[in-house]
CSV table of C-alpha atoms and ligand atoms in Angstrom, one decimal:
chain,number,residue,atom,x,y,z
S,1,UNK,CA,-80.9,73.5,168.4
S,2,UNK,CA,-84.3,73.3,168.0
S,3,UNK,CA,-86.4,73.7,165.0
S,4,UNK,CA,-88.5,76.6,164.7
S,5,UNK,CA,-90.8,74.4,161.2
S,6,UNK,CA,-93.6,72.2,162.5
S,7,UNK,CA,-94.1,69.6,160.8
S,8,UNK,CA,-97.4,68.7,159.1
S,9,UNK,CA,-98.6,65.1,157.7
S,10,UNK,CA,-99.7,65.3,153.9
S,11,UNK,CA,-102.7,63.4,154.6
S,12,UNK,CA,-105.0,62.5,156.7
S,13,UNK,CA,-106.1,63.2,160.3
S,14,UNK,CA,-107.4,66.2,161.9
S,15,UNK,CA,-105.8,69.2,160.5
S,16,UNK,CA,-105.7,70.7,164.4
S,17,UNK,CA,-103.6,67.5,164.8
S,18,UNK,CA,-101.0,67.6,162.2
S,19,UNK,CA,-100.4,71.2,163.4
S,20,UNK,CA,-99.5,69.7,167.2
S,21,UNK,CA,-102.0,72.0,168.6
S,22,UNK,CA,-104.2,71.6,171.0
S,23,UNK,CA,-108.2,71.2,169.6
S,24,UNK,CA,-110.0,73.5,171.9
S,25,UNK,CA,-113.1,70.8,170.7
S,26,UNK,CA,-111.4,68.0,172.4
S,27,UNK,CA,-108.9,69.4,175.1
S,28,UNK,CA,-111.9,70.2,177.9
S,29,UNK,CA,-112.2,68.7,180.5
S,30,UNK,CA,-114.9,66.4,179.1
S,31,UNK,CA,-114.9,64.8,176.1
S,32,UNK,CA,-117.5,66.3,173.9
S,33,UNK,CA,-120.8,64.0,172.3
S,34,UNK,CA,-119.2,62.6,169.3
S,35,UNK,CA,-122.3,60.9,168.0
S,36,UNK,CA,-125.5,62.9,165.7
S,37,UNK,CA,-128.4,61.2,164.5
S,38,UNK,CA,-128.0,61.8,160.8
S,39,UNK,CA,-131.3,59.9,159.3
S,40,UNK,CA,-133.2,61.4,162.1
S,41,UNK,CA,-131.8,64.9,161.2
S,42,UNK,CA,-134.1,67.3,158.6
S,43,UNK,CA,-131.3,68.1,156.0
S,44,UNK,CA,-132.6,68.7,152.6
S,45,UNK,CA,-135.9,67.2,151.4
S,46,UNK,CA,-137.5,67.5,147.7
S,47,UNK,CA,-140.6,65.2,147.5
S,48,UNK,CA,-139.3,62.2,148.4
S,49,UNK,CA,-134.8,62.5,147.7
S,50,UNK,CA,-133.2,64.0,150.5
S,51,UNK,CA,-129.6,65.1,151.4
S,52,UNK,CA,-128.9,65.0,155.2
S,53,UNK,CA,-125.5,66.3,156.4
S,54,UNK,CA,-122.8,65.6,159.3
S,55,UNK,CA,-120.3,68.3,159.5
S,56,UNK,CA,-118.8,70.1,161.9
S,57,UNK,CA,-121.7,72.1,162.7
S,58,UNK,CA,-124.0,69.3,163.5
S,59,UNK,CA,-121.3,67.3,164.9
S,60,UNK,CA,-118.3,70.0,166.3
S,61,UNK,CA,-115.9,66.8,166.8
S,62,UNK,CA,-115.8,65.7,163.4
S,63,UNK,CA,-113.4,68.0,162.2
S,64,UNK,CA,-111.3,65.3,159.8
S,65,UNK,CA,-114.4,64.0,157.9
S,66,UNK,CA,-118.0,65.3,157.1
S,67,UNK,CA,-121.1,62.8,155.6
S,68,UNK,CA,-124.4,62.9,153.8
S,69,UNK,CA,-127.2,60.4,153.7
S,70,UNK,CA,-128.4,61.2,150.7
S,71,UNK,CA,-131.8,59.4,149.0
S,72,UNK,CA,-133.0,59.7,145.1
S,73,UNK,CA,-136.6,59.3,143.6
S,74,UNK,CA,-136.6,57.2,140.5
S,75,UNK,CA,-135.8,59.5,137.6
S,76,UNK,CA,-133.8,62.0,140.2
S,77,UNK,CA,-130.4,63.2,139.8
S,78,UNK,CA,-128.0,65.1,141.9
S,79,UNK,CA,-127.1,68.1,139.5
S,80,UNK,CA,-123.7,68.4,138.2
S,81,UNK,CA,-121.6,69.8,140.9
S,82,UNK,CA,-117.8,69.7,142.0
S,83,UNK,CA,-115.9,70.9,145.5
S,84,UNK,CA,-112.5,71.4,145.7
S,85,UNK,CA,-112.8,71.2,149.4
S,86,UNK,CA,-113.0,67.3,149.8
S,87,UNK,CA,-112.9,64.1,148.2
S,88,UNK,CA,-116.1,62.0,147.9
S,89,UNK,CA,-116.4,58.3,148.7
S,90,UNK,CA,-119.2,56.5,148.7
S,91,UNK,CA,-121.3,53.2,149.8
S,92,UNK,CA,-124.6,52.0,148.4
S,93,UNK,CA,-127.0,51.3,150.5
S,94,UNK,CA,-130.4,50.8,148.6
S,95,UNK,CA,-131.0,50.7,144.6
S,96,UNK,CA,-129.1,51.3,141.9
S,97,UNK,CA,-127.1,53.9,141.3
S,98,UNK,CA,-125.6,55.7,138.2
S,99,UNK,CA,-122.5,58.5,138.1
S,100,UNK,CA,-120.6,60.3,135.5
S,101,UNK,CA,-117.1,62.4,136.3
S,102,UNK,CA,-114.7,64.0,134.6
S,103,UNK,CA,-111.3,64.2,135.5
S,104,UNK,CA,-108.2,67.4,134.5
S,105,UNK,CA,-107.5,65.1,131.6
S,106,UNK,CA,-110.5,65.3,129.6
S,107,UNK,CA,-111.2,61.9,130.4
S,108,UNK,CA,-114.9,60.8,131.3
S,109,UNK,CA,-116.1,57.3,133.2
S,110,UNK,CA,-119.5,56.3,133.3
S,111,UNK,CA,-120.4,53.8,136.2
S,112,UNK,CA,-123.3,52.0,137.8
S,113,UNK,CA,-123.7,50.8,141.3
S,114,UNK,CA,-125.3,48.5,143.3
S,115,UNK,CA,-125.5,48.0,147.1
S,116,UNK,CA,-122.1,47.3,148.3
S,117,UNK,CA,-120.8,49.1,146.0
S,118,UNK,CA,-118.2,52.0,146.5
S,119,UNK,CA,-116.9,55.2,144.9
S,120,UNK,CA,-114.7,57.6,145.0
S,121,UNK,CA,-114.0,61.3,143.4
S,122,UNK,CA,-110.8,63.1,143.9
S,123,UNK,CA,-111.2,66.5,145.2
S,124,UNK,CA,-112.5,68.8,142.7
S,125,UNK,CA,-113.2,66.8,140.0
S,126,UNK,CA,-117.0,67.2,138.4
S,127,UNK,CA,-119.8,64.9,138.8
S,128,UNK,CA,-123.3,63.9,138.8
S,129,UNK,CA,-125.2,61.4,140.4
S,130,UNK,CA,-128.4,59.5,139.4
S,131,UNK,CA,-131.2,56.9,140.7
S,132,UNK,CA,-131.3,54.1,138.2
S,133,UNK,CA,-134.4,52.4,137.3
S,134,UNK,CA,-137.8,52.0,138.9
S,135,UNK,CA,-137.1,52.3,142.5
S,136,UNK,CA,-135.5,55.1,144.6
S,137,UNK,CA,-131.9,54.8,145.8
S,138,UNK,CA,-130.1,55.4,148.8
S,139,UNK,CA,-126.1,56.2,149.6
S,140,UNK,CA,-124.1,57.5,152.1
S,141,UNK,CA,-120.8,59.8,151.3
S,142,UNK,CA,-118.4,60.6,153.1
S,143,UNK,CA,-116.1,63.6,152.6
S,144,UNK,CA,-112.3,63.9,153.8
S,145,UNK,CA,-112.6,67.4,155.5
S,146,UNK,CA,-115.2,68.2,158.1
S,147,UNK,CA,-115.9,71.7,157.1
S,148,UNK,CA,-117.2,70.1,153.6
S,149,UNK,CA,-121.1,71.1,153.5
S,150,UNK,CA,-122.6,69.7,150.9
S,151,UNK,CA,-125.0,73.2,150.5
S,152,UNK,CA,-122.0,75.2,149.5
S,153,UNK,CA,-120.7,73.1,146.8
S,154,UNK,CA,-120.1,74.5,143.1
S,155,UNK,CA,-123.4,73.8,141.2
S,156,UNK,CA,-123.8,74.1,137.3
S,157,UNK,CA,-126.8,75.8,137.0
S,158,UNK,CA,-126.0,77.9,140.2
S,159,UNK,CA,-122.7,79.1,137.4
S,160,UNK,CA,-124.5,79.4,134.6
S,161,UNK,CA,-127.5,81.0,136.0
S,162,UNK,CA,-125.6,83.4,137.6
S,163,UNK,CA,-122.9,84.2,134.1
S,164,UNK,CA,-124.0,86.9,131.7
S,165,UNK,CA,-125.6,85.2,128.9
S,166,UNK,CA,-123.8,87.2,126.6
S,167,UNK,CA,-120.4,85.2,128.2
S,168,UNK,CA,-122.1,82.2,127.9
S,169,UNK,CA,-122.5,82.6,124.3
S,170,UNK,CA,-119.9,83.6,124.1
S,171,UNK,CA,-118.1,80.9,125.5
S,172,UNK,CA,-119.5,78.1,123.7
S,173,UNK,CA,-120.6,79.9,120.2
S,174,UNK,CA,-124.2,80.2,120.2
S,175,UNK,CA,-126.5,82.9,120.7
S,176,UNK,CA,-126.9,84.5,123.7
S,177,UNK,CA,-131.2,83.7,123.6
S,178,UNK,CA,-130.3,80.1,123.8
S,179,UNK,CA,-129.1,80.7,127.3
S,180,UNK,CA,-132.5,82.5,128.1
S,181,UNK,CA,-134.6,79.8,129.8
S,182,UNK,CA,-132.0,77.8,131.7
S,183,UNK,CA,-132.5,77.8,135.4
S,184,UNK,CA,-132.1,81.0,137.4
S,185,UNK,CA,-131.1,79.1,140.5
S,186,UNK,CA,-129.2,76.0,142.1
S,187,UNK,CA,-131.7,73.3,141.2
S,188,UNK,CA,-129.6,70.7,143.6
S,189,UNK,CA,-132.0,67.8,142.6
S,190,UNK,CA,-133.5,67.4,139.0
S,191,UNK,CA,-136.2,65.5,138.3
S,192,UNK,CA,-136.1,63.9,134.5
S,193,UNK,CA,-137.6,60.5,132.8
S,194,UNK,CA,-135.8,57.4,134.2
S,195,UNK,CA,-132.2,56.8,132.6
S,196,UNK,CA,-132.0,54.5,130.1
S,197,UNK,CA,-130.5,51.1,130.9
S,198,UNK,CA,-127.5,51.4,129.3
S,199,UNK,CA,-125.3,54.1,130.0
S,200,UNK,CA,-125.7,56.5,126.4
S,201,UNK,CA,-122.3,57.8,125.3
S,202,UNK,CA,-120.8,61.5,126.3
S,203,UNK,CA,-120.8,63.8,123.6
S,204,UNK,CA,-117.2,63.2,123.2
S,205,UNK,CA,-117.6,59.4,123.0
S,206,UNK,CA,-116.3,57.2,125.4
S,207,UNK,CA,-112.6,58.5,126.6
S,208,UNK,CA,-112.5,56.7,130.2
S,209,UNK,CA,-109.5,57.2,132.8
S,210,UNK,CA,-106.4,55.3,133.8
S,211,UNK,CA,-108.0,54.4,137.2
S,212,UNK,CA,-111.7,53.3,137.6
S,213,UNK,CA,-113.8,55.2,140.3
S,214,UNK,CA,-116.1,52.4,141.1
S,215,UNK,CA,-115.1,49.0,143.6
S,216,UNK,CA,-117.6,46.6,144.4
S,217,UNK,CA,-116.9,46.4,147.9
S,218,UNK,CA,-119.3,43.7,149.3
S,219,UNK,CA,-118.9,41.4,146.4
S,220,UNK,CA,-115.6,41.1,147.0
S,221,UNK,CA,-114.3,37.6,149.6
S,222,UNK,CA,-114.2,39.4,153.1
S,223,UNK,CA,-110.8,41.2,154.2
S,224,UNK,CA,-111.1,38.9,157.7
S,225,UNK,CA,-113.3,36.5,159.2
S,226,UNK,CA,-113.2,36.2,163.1
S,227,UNK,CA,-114.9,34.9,166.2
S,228,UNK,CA,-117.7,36.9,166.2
S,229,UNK,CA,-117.9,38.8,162.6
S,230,UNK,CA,-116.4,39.7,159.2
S,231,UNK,CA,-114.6,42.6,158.2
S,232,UNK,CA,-114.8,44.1,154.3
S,233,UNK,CA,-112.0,46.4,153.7
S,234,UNK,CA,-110.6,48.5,150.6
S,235,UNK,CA,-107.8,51.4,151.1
S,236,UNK,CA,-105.5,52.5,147.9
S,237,UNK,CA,-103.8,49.2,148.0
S,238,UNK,CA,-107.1,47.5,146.2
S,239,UNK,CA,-108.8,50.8,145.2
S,240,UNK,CA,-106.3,53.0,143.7
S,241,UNK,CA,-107.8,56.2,142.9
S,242,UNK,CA,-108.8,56.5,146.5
S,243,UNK,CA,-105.2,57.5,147.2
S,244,UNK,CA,-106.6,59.6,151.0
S,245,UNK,CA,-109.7,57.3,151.9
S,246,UNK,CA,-110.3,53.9,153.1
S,247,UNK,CA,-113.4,52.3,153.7
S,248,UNK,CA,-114.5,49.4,156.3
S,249,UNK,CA,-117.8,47.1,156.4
S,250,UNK,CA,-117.7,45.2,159.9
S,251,UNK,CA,-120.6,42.9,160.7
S,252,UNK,CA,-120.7,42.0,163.9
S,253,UNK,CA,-122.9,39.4,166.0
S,254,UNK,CA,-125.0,39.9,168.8
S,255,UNK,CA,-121.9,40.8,171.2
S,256,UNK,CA,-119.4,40.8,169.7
S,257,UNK,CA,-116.9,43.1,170.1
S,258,UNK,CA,-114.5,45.4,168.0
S,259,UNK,CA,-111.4,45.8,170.4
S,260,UNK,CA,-109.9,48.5,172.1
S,261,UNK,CA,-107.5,50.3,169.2
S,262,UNK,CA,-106.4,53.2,167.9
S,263,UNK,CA,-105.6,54.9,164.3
S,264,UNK,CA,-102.1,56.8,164.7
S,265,UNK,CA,-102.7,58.1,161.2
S,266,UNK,CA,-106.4,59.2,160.2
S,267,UNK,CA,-109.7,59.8,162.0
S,268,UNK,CA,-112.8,57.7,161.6
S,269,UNK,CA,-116.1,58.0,160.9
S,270,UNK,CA,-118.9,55.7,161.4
S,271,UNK,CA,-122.6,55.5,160.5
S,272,UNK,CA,-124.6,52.1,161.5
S,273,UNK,CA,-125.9,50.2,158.6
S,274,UNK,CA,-128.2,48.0,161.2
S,275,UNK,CA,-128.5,47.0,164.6
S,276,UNK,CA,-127.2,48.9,167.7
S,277,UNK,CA,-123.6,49.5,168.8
S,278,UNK,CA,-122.0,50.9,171.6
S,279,UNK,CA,-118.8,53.2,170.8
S,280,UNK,CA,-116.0,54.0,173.8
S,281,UNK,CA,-114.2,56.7,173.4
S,282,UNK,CA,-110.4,57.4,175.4
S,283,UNK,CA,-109.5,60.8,175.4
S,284,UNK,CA,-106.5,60.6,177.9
S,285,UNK,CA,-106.3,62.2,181.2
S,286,UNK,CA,-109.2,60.3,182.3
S,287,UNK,CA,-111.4,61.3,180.2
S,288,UNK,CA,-113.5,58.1,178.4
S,289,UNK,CA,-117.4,58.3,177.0
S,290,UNK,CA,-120.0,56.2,175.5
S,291,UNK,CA,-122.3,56.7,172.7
S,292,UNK,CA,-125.4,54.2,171.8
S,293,UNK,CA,-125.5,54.3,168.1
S,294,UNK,CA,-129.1,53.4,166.4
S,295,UNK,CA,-129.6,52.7,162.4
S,296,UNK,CA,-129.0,55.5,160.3
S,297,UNK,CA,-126.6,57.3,163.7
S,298,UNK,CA,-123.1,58.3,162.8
S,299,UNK,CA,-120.0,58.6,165.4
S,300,UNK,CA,-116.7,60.3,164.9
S,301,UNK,CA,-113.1,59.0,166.6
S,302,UNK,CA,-110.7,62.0,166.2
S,303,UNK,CA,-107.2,60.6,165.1
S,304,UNK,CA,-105.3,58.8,167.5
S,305,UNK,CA,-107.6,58.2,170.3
S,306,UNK,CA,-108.7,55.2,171.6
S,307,UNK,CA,-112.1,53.2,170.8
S,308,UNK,CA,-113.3,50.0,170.6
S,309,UNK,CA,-117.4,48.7,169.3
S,310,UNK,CA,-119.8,46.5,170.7
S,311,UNK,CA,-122.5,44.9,169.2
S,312,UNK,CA,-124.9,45.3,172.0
S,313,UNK,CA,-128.8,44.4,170.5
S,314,UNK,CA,-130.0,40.9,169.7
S,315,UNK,CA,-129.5,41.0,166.0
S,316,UNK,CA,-126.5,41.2,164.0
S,317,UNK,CA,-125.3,44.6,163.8
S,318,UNK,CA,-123.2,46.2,160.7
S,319,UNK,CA,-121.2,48.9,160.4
S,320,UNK,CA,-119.7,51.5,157.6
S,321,UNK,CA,-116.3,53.1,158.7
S,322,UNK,CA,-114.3,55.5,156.9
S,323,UNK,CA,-111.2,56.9,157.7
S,324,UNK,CA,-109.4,60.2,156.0
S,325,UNK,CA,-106.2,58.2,154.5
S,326,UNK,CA,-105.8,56.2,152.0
S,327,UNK,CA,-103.2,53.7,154.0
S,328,UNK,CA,-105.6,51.6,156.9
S,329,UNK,CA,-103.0,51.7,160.1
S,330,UNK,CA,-104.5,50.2,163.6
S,331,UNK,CA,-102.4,49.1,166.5
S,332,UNK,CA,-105.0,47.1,168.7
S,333,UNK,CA,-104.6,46.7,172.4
S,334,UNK,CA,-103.8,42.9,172.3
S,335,UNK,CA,-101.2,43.3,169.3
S,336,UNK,CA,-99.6,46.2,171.8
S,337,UNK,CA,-99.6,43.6,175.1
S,338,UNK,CA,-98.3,41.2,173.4
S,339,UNK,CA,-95.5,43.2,171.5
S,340,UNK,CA,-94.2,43.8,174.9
S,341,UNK,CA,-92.3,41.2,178.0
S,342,UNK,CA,-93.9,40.0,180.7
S,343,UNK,CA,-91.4,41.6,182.8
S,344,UNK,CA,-92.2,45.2,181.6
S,345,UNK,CA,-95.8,44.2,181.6
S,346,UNK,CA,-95.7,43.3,185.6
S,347,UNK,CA,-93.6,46.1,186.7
S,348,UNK,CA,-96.0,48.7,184.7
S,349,UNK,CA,-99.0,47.0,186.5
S,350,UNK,CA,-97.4,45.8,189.3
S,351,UNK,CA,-98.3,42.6,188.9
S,352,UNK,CA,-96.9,39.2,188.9
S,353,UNK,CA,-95.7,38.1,185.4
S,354,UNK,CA,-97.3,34.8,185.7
S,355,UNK,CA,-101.1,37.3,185.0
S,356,UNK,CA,-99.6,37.9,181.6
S,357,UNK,CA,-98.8,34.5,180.3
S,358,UNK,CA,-102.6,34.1,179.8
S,359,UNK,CA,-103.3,37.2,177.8
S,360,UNK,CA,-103.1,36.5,174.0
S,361,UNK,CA,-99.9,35.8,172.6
S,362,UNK,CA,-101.1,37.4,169.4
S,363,UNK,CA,-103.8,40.1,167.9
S,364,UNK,CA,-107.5,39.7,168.4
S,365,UNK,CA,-109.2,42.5,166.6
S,366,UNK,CA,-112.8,41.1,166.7
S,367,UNK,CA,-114.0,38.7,169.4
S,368,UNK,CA,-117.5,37.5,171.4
W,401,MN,MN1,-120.3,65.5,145.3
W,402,MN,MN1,-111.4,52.2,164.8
């Protein structure tokens, strides 16, 4: 009569979550901190690039999705790496940006990026990132596992420094003395001359994919204007490619207010692009917390709990959200009241029904 299989969600989420089991992280009796300071954090530094990471062991919550601030001198490149572990997607902050990746199909796509702009890399396919002209860059990824670190992904000259060189020749037909000076260990960042302006060709030519890996976010008409702010939005409905990650810009005005809602499908992750925020977190059983999130701070909702965002300092504050699924699901708290009858509403409060008429008739999502 009852099934012994447990049933598990393709994507998305925390995987504690899909399983039905109980996160030990999250089923205390207090909810734990779900905020780190990520730009405040030491990470990896090399002159002036850095990579700063948010994963579950900076931030023990964030099980569904990790995140890197990462920052490149002019004439800097993230090597050539690839990790199996997690998808990439990214925002640009600061400069200009250029990346090459390569997909199972042979097929190559050369883009550049400005701020606003976005990317995404399916799980293990191989890329490289550079800072493009004269001034240094600066993006934030996000990764759709929390367990991704960015230190333990699969760099080229970590391979081929480590391969016998005779393999090496072997492998692409030269002689083994060739292989002789390259780098002994990971370099992570390389320093070179500034890329040329336009993007030179592969050594295959130009062979690009079916589906781009670059969407200019921020240039695009907002998803939603409201009472209050403006909300940028791109899941796998605009973005194909990104088939398990969507992405979120909210700006939001001195008070203003994101409101009370949950995800039933994915887990969040937040880092504040400017001004000040204060996240409130539900847990159930009583259990509710606040975070203060600063510039450069990042905050983590696990899937399915409640949360709402308030813009709490007297500028405008703005906010990049990313969730692990590539379909953007919310049920917010007025949509939920007012899905329901005024006579369920006053017997579950105990109220008279007359209390309901005046709350909205319809979904607010953004107010002041
Ligand atoms: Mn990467
Ligand atoms: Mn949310």
């Amino acid at each position: 009569m009852f099934s012994s299989s447990i049933p598990i969600s393709s994507e998305g989420g925390d995987s504690s979550f899909q399983n039905n089991v109980p996160d030990p992280v999250t089923s205390g009796k207090e909810l734990p901190t779900f905020k780190f300071a990520l730009d405040r954090s030491e990470g990896r530094v090399m002159d002036g690039s850095f990579g700063k990471e948010a994963t579950v062991v900076q931030l023990p919550i964030s099980k569904g999705l990790a995140g890197v601030s990462m920052r490149l001198e002019p004439g800097v490149m993230r090597e050539l790496h690839w990790h199996a572990t997690a998808a990439e997607w990214a925002f640009v902050t600061e400069g200009r940006v250029r990346t090459s990746v390569i997909d199972p199909y042979g097929c190559a796509e050369t883009n550049d990026f400005a701020p606003g702009d976005i990317w995404y890399f399916p799980r293990g396919h191989g890329h490289v990132i550079q800072a493009l002209g004269d001034r240094p860059c600066h993006f934030i990824l996000v990764f759709d596992n929390g367990y991704f670190s960015e230190f333990g992904t699969f760099s080229i000259t970590d391979w081929l420094g480590h391969a016998p060189p005779e393999l090496l020749a072997k492998n692409f037909g030269l002689p083994a003395s060739m292989f002789a000076n390259i780098p002994k260990e990971e370099v992570y960042f390389a320093k070179g001359k500034i890329p040329p302006e336009i993007a030179p060709a592969p050594l295959q030519g130009w062979k690009t994919p079916p589906l781009t890996h670059k969407y200019s976010l921020l240039s695009q008409k907002p998803f939603d204007v409201f009472k209050g702010g403006l909300e940028w939005r791109v899941d796998g409905s605009q973005f194909p490619i990104s088939t398990t990650m969507t992405g979120v810009v909210l700006d939001m005005e001195p008070g203003a207010l994101r409101e009370l809602h949950w995800h039933p499908n994915a887990a969040e992750w937040q880092y504040l692009l400017g001004g000040e925020v204060r996240v409130t977190l539900f847990g159930s059983h009583g259990r509710w917390r606040q975070e203060t999130l600063a510039e450069g701070d990042v905050a983590y909702i696990p899937q399915g709990f409640g949360h709402s965002i308030e813009s709490i300092s007297g500028e405008r504050a703005r906010i990049l959200i990313v969730f692990n699924s590539g379909h953007y699901q919310t049920i917010n708290l007025s949509q939920w009241i007012a899905g329901n009858s005024l006579d369920v509403l006053a017997t579950n409060f105990a109220q008279d029904p007359s209390l309901f008429e005046k709350f909205p008739h319809r979904e607010v999502f953004l107010t002041k």
